Tab-separated table of C-alpha atoms in Angstrom:
chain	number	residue	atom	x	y	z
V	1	UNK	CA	100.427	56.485	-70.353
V	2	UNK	CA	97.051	55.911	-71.287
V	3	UNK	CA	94.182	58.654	-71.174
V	4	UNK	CA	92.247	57.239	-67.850
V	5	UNK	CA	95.588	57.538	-66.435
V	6	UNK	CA	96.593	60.799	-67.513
V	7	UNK	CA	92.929	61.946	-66.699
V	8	UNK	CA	93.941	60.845	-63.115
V	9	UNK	CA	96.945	62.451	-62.801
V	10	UNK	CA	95.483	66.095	-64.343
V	11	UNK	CA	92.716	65.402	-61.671
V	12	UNK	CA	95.075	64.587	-58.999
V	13	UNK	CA	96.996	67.816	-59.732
V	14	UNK	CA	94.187	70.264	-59.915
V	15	UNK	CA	93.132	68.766	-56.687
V	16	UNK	CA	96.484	69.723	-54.696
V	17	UNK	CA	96.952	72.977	-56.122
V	18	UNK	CA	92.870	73.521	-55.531
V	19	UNK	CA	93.816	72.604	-51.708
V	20	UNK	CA	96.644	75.376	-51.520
V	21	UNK	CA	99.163	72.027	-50.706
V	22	UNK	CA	101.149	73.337	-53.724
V	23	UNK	CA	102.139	76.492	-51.270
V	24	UNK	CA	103.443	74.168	-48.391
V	25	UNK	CA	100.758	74.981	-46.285
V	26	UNK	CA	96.436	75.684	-46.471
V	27	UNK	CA	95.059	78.562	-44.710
V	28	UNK	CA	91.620	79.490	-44.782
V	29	UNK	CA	91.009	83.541	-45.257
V	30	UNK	CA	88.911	85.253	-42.338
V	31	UNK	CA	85.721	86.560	-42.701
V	32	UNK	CA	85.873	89.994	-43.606
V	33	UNK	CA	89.090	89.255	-45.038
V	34	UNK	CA	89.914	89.839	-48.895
V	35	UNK	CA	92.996	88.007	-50.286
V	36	UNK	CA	95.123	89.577	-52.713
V	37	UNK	CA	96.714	88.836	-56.067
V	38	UNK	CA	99.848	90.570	-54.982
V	39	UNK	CA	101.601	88.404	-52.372
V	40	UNK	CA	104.783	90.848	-52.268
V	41	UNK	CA	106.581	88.415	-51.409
V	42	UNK	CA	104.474	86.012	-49.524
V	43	UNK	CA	102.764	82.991	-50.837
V	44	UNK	CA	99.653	84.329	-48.872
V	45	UNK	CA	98.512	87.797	-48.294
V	46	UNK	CA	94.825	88.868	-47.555
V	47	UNK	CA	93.541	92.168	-45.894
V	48	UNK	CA	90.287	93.243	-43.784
V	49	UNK	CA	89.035	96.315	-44.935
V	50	UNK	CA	90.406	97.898	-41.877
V	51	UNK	CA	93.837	97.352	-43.228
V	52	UNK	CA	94.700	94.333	-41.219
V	53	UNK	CA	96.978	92.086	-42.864
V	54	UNK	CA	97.370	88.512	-42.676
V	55	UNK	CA	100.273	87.044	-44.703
V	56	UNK	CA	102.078	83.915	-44.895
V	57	UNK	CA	105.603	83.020	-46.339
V	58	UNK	CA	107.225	80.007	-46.780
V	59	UNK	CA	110.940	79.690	-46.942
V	60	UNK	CA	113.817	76.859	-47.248
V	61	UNK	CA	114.829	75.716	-43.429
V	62	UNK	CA	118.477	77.229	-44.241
V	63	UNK	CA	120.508	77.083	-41.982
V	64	UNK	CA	118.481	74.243	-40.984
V	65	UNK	CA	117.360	75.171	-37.415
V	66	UNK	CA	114.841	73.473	-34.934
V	67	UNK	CA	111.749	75.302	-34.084
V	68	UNK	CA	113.029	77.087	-31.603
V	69	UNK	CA	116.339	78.347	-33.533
V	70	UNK	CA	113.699	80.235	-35.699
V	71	UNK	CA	111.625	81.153	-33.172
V	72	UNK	CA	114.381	82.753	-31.327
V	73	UNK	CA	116.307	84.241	-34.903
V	74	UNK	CA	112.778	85.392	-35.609
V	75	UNK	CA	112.833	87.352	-32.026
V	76	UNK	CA	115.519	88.761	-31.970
V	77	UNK	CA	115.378	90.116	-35.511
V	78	UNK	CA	112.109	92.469	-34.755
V	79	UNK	CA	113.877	92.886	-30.946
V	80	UNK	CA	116.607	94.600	-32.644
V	81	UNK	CA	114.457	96.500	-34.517
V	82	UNK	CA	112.633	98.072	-31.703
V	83	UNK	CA	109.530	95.776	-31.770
V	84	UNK	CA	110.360	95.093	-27.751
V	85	UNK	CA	110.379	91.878	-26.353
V	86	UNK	CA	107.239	89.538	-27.505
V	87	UNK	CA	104.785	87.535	-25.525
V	88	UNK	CA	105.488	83.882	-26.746
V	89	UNK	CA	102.791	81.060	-26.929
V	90	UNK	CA	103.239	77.637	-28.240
V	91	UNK	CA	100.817	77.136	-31.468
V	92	UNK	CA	99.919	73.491	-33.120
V	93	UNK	CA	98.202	73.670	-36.740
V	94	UNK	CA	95.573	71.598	-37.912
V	95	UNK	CA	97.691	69.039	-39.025
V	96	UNK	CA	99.962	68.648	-35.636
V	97	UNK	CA	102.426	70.698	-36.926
V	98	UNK	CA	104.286	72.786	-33.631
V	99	UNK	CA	104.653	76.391	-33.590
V	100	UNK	CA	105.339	79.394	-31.330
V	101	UNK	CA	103.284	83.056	-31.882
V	102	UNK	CA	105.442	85.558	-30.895
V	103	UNK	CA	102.853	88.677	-30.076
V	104	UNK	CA	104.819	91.802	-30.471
V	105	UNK	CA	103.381	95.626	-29.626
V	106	UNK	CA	104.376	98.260	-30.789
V	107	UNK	CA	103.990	101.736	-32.178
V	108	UNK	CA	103.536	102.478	-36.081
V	109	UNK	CA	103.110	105.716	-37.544
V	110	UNK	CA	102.432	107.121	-34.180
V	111	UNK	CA	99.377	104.624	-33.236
V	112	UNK	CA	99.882	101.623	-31.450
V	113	UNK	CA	99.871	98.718	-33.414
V	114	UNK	CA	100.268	94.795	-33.187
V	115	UNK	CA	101.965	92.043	-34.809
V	116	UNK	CA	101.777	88.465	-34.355
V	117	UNK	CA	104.313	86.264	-36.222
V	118	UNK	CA	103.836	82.542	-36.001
V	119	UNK	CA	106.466	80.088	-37.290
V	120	UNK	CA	106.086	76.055	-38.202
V	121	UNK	CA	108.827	74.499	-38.589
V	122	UNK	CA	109.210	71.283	-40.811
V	123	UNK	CA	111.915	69.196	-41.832
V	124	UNK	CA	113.110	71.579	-45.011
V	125	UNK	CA	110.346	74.203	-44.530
V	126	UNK	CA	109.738	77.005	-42.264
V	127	UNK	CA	106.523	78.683	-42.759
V	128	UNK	CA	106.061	81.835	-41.099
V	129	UNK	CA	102.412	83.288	-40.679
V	130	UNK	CA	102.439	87.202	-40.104
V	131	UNK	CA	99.512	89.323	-39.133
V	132	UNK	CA	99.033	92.673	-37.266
V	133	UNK	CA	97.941	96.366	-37.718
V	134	UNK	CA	95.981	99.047	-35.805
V	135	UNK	CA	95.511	98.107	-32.589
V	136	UNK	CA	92.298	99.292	-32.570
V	137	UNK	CA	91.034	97.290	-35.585
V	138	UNK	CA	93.266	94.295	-34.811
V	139	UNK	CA	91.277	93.686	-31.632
V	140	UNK	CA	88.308	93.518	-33.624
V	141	UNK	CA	89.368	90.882	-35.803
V	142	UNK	CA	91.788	88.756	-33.246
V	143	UNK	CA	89.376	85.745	-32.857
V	144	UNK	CA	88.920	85.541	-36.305
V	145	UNK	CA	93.035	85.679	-37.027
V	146	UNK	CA	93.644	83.048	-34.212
V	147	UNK	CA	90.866	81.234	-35.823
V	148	UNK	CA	93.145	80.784	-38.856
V	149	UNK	CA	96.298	80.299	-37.627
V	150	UNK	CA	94.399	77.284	-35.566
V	151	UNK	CA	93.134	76.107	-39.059
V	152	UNK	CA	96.344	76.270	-40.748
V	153	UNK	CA	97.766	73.466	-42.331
V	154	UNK	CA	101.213	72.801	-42.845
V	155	UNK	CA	102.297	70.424	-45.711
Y	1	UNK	CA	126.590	146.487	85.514
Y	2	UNK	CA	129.771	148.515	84.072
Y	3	UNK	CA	131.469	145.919	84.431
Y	4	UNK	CA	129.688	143.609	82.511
Y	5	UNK	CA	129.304	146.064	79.720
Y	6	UNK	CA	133.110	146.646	79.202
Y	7	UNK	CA	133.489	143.003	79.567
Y	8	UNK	CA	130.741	142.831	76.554
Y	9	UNK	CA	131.984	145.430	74.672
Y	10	UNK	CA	135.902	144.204	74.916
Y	11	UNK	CA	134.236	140.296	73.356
Y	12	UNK	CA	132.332	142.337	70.788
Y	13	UNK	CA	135.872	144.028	69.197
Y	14	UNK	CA	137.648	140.750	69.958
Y	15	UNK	CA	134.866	139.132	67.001
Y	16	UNK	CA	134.814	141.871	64.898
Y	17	UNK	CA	138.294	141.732	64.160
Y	18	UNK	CA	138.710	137.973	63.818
Y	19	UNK	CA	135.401	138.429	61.638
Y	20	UNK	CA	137.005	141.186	59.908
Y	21	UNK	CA	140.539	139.220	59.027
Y	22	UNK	CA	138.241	136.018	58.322
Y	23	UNK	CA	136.333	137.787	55.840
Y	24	UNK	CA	139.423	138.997	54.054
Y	25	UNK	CA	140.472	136.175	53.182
Y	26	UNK	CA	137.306	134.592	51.888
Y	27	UNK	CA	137.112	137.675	49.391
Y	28	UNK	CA	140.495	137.792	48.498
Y	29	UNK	CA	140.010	134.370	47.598
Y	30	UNK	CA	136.317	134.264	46.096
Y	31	UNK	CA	137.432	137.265	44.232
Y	32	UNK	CA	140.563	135.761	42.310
Y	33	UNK	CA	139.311	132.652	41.269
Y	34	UNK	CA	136.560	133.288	39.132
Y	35	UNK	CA	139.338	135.587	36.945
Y	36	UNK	CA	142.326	132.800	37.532
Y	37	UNK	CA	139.848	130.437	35.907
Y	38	UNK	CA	139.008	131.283	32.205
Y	39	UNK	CA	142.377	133.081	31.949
Y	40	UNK	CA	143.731	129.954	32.360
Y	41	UNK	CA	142.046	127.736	29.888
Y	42	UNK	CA	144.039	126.651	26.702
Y	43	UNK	CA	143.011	124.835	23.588
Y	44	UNK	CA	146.127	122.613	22.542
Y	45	UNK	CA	146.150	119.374	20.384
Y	46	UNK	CA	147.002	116.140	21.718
Y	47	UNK	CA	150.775	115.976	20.596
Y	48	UNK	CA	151.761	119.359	21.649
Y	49	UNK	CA	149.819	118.984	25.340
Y	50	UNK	CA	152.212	118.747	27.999
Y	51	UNK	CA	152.266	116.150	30.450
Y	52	UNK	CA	150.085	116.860	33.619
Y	53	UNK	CA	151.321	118.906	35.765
Y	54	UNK	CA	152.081	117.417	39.190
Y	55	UNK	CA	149.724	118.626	42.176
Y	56	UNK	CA	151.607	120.135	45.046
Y	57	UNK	CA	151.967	117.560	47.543
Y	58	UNK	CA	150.424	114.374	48.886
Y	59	UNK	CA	149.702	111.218	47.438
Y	60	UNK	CA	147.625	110.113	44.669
Y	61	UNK	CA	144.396	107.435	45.038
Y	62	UNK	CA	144.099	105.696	41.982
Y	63	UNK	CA	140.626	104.292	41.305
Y	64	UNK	CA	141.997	101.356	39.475
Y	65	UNK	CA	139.494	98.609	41.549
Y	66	UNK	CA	136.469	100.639	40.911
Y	67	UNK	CA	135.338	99.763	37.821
Y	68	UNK	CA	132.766	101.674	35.657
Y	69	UNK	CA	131.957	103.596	38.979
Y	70	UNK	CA	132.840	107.097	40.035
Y	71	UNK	CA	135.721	106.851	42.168
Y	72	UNK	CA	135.520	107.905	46.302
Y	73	UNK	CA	135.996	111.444	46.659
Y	74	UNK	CA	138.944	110.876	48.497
Y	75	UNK	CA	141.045	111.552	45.614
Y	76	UNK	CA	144.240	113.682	45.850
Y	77	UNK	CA	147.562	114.318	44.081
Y	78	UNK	CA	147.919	111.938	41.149
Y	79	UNK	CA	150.648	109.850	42.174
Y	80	UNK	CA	154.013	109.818	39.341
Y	81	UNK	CA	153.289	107.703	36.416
Y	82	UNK	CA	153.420	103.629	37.168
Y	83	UNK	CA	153.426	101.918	34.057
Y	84	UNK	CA	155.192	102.716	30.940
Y	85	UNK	CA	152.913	102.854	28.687
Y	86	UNK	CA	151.072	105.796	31.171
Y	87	UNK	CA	153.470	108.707	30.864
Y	88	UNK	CA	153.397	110.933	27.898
Y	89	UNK	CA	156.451	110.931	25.024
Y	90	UNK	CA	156.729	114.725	26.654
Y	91	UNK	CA	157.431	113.220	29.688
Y	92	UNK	CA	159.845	110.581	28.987
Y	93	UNK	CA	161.904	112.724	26.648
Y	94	UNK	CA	161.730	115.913	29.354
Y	95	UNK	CA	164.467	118.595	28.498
Y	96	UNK	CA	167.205	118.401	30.888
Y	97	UNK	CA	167.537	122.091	30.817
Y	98	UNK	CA	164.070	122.755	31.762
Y	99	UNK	CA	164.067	124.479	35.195
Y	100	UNK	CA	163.693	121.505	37.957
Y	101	UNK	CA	160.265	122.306	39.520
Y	102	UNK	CA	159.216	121.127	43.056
Y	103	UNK	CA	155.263	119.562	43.341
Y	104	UNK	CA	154.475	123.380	45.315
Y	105	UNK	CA	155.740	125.314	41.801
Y	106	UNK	CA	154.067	122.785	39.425
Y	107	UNK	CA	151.031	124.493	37.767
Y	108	UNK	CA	147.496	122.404	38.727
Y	109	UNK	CA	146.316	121.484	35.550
Y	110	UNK	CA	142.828	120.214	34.400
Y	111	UNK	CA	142.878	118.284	31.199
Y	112	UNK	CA	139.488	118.037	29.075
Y	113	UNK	CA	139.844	116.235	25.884
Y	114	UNK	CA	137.273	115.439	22.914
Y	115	UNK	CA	137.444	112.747	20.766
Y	116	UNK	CA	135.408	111.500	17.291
Y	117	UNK	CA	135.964	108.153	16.149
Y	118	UNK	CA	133.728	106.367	13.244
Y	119	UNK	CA	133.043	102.771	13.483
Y	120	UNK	CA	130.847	100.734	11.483
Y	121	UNK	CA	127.594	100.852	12.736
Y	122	UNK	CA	127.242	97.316	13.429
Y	123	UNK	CA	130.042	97.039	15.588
Y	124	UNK	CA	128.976	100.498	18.016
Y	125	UNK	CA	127.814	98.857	20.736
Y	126	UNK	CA	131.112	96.263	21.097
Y	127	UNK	CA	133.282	99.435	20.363
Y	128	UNK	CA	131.305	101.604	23.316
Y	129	UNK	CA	132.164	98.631	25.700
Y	130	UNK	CA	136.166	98.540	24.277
Y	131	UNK	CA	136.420	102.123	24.643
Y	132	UNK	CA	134.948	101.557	28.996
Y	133	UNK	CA	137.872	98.507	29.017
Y	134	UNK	CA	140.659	101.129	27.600
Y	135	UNK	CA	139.574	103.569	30.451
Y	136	UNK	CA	139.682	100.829	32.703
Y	137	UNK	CA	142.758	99.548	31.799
Y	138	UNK	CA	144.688	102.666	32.399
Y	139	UNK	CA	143.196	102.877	35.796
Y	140	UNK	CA	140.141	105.827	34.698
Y	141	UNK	CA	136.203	104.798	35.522
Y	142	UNK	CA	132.638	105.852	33.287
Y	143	UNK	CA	131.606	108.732	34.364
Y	144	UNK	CA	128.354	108.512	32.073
Y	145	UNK	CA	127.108	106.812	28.966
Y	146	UNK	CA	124.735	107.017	26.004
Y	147	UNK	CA	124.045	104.595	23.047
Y	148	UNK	CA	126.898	106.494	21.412
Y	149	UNK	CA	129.298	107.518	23.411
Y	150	UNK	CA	130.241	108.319	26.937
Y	151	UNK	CA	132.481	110.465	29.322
Y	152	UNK	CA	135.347	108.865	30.476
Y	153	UNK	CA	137.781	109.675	33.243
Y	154	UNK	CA	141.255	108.559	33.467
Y	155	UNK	CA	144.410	108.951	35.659
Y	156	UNK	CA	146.045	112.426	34.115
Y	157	UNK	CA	149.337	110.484	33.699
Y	158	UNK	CA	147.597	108.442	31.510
Y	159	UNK	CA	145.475	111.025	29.522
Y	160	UNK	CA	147.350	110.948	26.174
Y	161	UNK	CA	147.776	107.147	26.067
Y	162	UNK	CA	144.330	106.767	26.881
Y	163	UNK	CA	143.342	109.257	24.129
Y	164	UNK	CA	145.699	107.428	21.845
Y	165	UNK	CA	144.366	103.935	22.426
Y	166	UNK	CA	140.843	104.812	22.323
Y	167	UNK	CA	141.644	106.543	18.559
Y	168	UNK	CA	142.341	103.300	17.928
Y	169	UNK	CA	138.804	102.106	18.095
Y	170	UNK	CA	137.973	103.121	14.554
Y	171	UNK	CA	139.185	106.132	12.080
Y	172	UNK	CA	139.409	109.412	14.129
Y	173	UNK	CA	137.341	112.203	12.874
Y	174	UNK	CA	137.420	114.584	15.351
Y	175	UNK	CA	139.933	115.325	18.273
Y	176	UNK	CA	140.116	118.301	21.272
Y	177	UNK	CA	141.800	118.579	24.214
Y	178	UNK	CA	141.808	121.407	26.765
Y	179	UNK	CA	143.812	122.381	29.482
Y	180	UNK	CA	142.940	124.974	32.719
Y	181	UNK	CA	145.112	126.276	35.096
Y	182	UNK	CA	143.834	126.090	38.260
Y	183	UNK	CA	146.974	126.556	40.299
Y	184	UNK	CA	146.054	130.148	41.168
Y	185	UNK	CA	142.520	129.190	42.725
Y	186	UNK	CA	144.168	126.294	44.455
Y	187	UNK	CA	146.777	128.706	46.086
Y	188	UNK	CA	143.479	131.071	47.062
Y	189	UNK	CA	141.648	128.544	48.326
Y	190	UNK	CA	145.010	127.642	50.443
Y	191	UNK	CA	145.502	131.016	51.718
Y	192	UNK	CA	142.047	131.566	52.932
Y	193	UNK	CA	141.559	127.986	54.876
Y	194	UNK	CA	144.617	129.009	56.263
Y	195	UNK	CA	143.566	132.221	57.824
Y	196	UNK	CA	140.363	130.323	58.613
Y	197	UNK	CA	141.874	127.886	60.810
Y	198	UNK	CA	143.766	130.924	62.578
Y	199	UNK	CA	140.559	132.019	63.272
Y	200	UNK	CA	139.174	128.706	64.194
Y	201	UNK	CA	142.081	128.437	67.062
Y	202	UNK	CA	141.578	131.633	68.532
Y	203	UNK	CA	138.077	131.061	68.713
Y	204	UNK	CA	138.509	127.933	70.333
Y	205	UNK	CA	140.755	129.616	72.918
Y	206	UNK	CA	137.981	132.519	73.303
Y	207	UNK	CA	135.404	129.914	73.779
Y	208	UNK	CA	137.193	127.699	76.539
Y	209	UNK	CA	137.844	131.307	78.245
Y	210	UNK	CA	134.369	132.168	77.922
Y	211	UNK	CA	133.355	133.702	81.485
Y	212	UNK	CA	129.351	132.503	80.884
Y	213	UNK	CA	126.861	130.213	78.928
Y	214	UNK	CA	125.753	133.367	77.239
Y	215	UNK	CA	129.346	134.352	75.952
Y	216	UNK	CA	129.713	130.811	75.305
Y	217	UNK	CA	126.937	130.377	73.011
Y	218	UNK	CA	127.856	133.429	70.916
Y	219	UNK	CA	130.956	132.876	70.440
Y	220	UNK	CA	129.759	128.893	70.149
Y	221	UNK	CA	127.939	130.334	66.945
Y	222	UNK	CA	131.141	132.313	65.197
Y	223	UNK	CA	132.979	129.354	65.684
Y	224	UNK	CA	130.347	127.656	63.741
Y	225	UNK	CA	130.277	129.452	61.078
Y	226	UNK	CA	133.908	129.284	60.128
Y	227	UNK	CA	134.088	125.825	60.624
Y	228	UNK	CA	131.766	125.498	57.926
Y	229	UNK	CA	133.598	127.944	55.676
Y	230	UNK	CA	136.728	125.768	56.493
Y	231	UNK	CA	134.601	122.859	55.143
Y	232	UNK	CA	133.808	124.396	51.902
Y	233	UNK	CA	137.102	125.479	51.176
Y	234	UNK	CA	138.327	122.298	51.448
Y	235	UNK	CA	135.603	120.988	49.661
Y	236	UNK	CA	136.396	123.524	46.875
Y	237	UNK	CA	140.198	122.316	47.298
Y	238	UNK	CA	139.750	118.542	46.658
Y	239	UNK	CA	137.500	119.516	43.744
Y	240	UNK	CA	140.219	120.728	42.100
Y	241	UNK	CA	142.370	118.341	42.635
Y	242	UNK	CA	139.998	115.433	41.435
Y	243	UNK	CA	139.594	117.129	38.326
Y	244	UNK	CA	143.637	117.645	38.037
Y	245	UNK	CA	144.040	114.142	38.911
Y	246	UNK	CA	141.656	112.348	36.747
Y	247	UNK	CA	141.228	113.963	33.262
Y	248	UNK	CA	137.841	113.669	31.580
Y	249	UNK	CA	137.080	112.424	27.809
Y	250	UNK	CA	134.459	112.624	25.932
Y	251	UNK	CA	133.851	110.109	23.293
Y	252	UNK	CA	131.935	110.147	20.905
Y	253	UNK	CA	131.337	107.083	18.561
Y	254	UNK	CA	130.057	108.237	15.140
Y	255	UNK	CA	128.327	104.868	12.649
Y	256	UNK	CA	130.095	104.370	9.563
Y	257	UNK	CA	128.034	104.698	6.640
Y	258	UNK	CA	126.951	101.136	4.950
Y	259	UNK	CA	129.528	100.504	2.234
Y	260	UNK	CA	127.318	100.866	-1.197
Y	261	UNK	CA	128.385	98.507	-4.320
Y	262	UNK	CA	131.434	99.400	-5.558
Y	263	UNK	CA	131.073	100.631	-9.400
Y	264	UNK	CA	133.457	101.072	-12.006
Y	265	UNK	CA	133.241	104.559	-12.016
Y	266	UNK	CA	131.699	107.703	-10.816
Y	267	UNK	CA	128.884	107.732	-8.717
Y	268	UNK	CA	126.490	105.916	-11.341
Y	269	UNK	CA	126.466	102.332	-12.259
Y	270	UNK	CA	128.224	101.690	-15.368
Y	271	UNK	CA	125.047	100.581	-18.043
Y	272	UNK	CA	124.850	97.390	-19.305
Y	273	UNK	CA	125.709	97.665	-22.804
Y	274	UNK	CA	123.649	96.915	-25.181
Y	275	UNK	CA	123.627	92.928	-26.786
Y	276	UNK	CA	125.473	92.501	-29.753
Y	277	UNK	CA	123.285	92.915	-32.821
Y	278	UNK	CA	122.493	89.453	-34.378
Y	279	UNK	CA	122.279	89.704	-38.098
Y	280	UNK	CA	120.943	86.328	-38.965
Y	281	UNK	CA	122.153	85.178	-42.883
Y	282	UNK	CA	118.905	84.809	-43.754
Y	283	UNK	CA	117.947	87.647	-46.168
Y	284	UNK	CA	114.057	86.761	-45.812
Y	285	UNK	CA	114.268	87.533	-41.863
Y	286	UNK	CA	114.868	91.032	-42.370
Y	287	UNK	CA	111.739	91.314	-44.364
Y	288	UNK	CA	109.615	90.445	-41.514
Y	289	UNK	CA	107.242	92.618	-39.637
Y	290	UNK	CA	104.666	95.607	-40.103
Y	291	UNK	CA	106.729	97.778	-42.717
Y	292	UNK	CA	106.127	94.797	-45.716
Y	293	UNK	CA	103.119	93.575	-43.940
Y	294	UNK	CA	101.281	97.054	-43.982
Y	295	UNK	CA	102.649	98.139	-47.346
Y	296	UNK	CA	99.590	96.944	-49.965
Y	297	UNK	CA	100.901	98.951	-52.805
């Protein structure tokens, strides 16, 4: 390997991990949105200062399922938990990659609260985008949150 | 002129005894049969009510071709029972040891019977019109009607078959039957129309003897009078014999309650259970929602 080519590749390299590819997906934090170091978890995880939480994880498709086997596995997990039954819309990311929001409320800590989970399903990936909180402060931030789940980007 | 008075005087004693003996025998009988009456009346049920008694005498007139009209009032002694599904089981299986009784020592009885029956509520109407054909069929008439139920008369020979195959219209809930003795009112009301046709022949006699128009027209009047009282006590007389002859019943058709769903149990519906919990294999699954999401520490 010669130096211009190595020089490429380095290059090339920085460039994907610089466009969040590396992750299996690109999202673009909200306004008023900080993201954090600590994913917990998640390969993305940023906060308003409100406390509402956007987060994304990305995980093997095993069993491998269609979108709507997750969809539904995803629905029925937070169904049995109490979350009730959730409004479901049909999503497409940037990239043309189909999805389903399920919109769950619910009450946390005595105060009604909201979470949205959206899952894109690939071939060997299923990313799953979470975000919710306070009620309250969620509506105040919902465009921007649907703004970047619209944005998203699905590798 | 005395003679004339003596003559008047002699016609004035003449009336005031047949007046006197006349009105003897009205009281004797107006007085007895208001008591005969409600000493008479019995409350039996249907299986242990004898069979009619038999009216003294005469002939009975069977209404059978007058449908769902009252019947002529030309009704008299129901006649012995024609068909055999008419007469009672009490009547067929009749004790031979009982005391033979001529139709003059059979009591006059007037049967009154109640009767419940549920039907579904759909079906009323048809069942009001079956229960008109029974009373029909065993030779009674409608004596009235409402939108659930009706009065019904029927041949007294026939009474308990009638009752029995109007039961069958739906599931009996209720069932009455009465029974009055009116045999000692009857034998009143024959007592007195007897003495009042004594007194109706002797002042027909008085009246063909009578000397002028004047003595004519008075005793014209009496004669009158208990013709008319001769009337009503015959009246009264076939009364009672109509009644004895044709027993009323009084149906009444009660609507079945609408069947509700039928449940497992009690008077609740059983819950649906709840679905099966679905614990997916996926360990990352279980991490999802607002506990991990909210938790920044």
């Amino acid at each position: 390997m010669t130096q211009r080519t190595f020089v490429l590749t380095l290059s090339l390299v920085a460039t994907l991990f610089g466009s969040g590819c590396s992750r299996g997906f690109d999202i673009k934090t909200p306004d008023g949105f900080a993201e954090l170091d600590d994913a917990a978890g998640y390969r993305y995880r940023a906060t308003s200062a409100d406390g509402v939480v956007l987060a994304v994880r990305r995980e093997k498709n095993e069993p491998k399922g269609s979108l709507d086997f997750w969809a539904a596995a995803v629905g029925n997990e937070l169904t049995s938990r109490g979350y009730g039954k959730p409004a479901v819309e049909s999503l497409k990311s940037q990239n043309g990659t189909a999805g389903k929001k399920l919109a769950f409320r619910t009450v946390k800590n005595g105060r009604p609260s909201v979470l949205w989970v959206a899952v894109f399903v690939s071939d060997d990936r299923v990313v799953v985008v979470e975000t919710g909180g306070d009620a309250d402060h969620f509506s105040q931030v919902e465009s921007k949150v649907s703004a970047a789940l619209s944005a998203l980007v699905v590798g | 002129m005395t003679h004339l008075l003596r003559r008047d005087l002699g016609v004035a004693l003449l009336l005031a005894s047949l007046f006197a003996s006349g009105c003897a025998a009205r009281s004797s009988a107006g007085a007895l049969a208001p008591m005969a009456a409600p000493a008479a009346a019995t409350e039996a049920s249907v299986d242990a009510a004898p069979a009619p008694g038999a009216i003294p005498g005469g002939a009975a007139q069977t209404p059978a071709s007058a449908p769902r009209s009252a019947p002529s009032t030309g009704l008299a002694r129901p006649a012995p029972a024609p068909s055999p599904s008419g007469p009672s089981a009490v009547q067929a299986k009749e004790d031979p040891r009982a005391p033979k009784l001529d139709d003059a020592q059979k009591p006059l009885l007037v049967y009154e019977g109640g009767l419940g029956v549920r039907v579904p509520k759909a079906e009323l109407a048809d069942r009001l019109e079956q229960a008109i054909d029974v009373a029909e069929a065993h030779g009674g008439y409608l004596v009235s009607r409402t939108d659930s139920g009706a009065q019904l008369r029927v041949p007294s020979q026939r009474f308990r078959a009638a009752l029995k195959d109007l039961g069958a219209l739906g599931e009996v809930t209720r069932r009455s039957v009465a029974a009055q003795d009116v045999s000692e009112q009857y034998h009143d009301l024959e007592v007195r129309l007897k003495n009042l046709e004594s007194v109706r022949a002797r002042l027909e006699q008085f009246l063909a003897r009578a000397a002028n128009v004047d003595e004519a027209l008075r005793v014209g009047k009496e004669l009158e009078g208990v013709v008319r009282q001769i009337d009503e006590a015959k009246g009264r007389m076939q009364y009672l014999k109509t009644r004895a002859a044709f027993s009323l019943i009084t149906l009444t058709l009660e609507p079945a309650a609408d069947k509700a769903p039928v449940v497992a149990t009690g008077d609740k519906p059983v819950p649906t259970p709840p679905a099966r919990p679905l614990r997916m294999p996926v360990k990352w699954l279980g991490a999802v929602g607002l506990d991990q999401l909210l938790s920044l520490e």
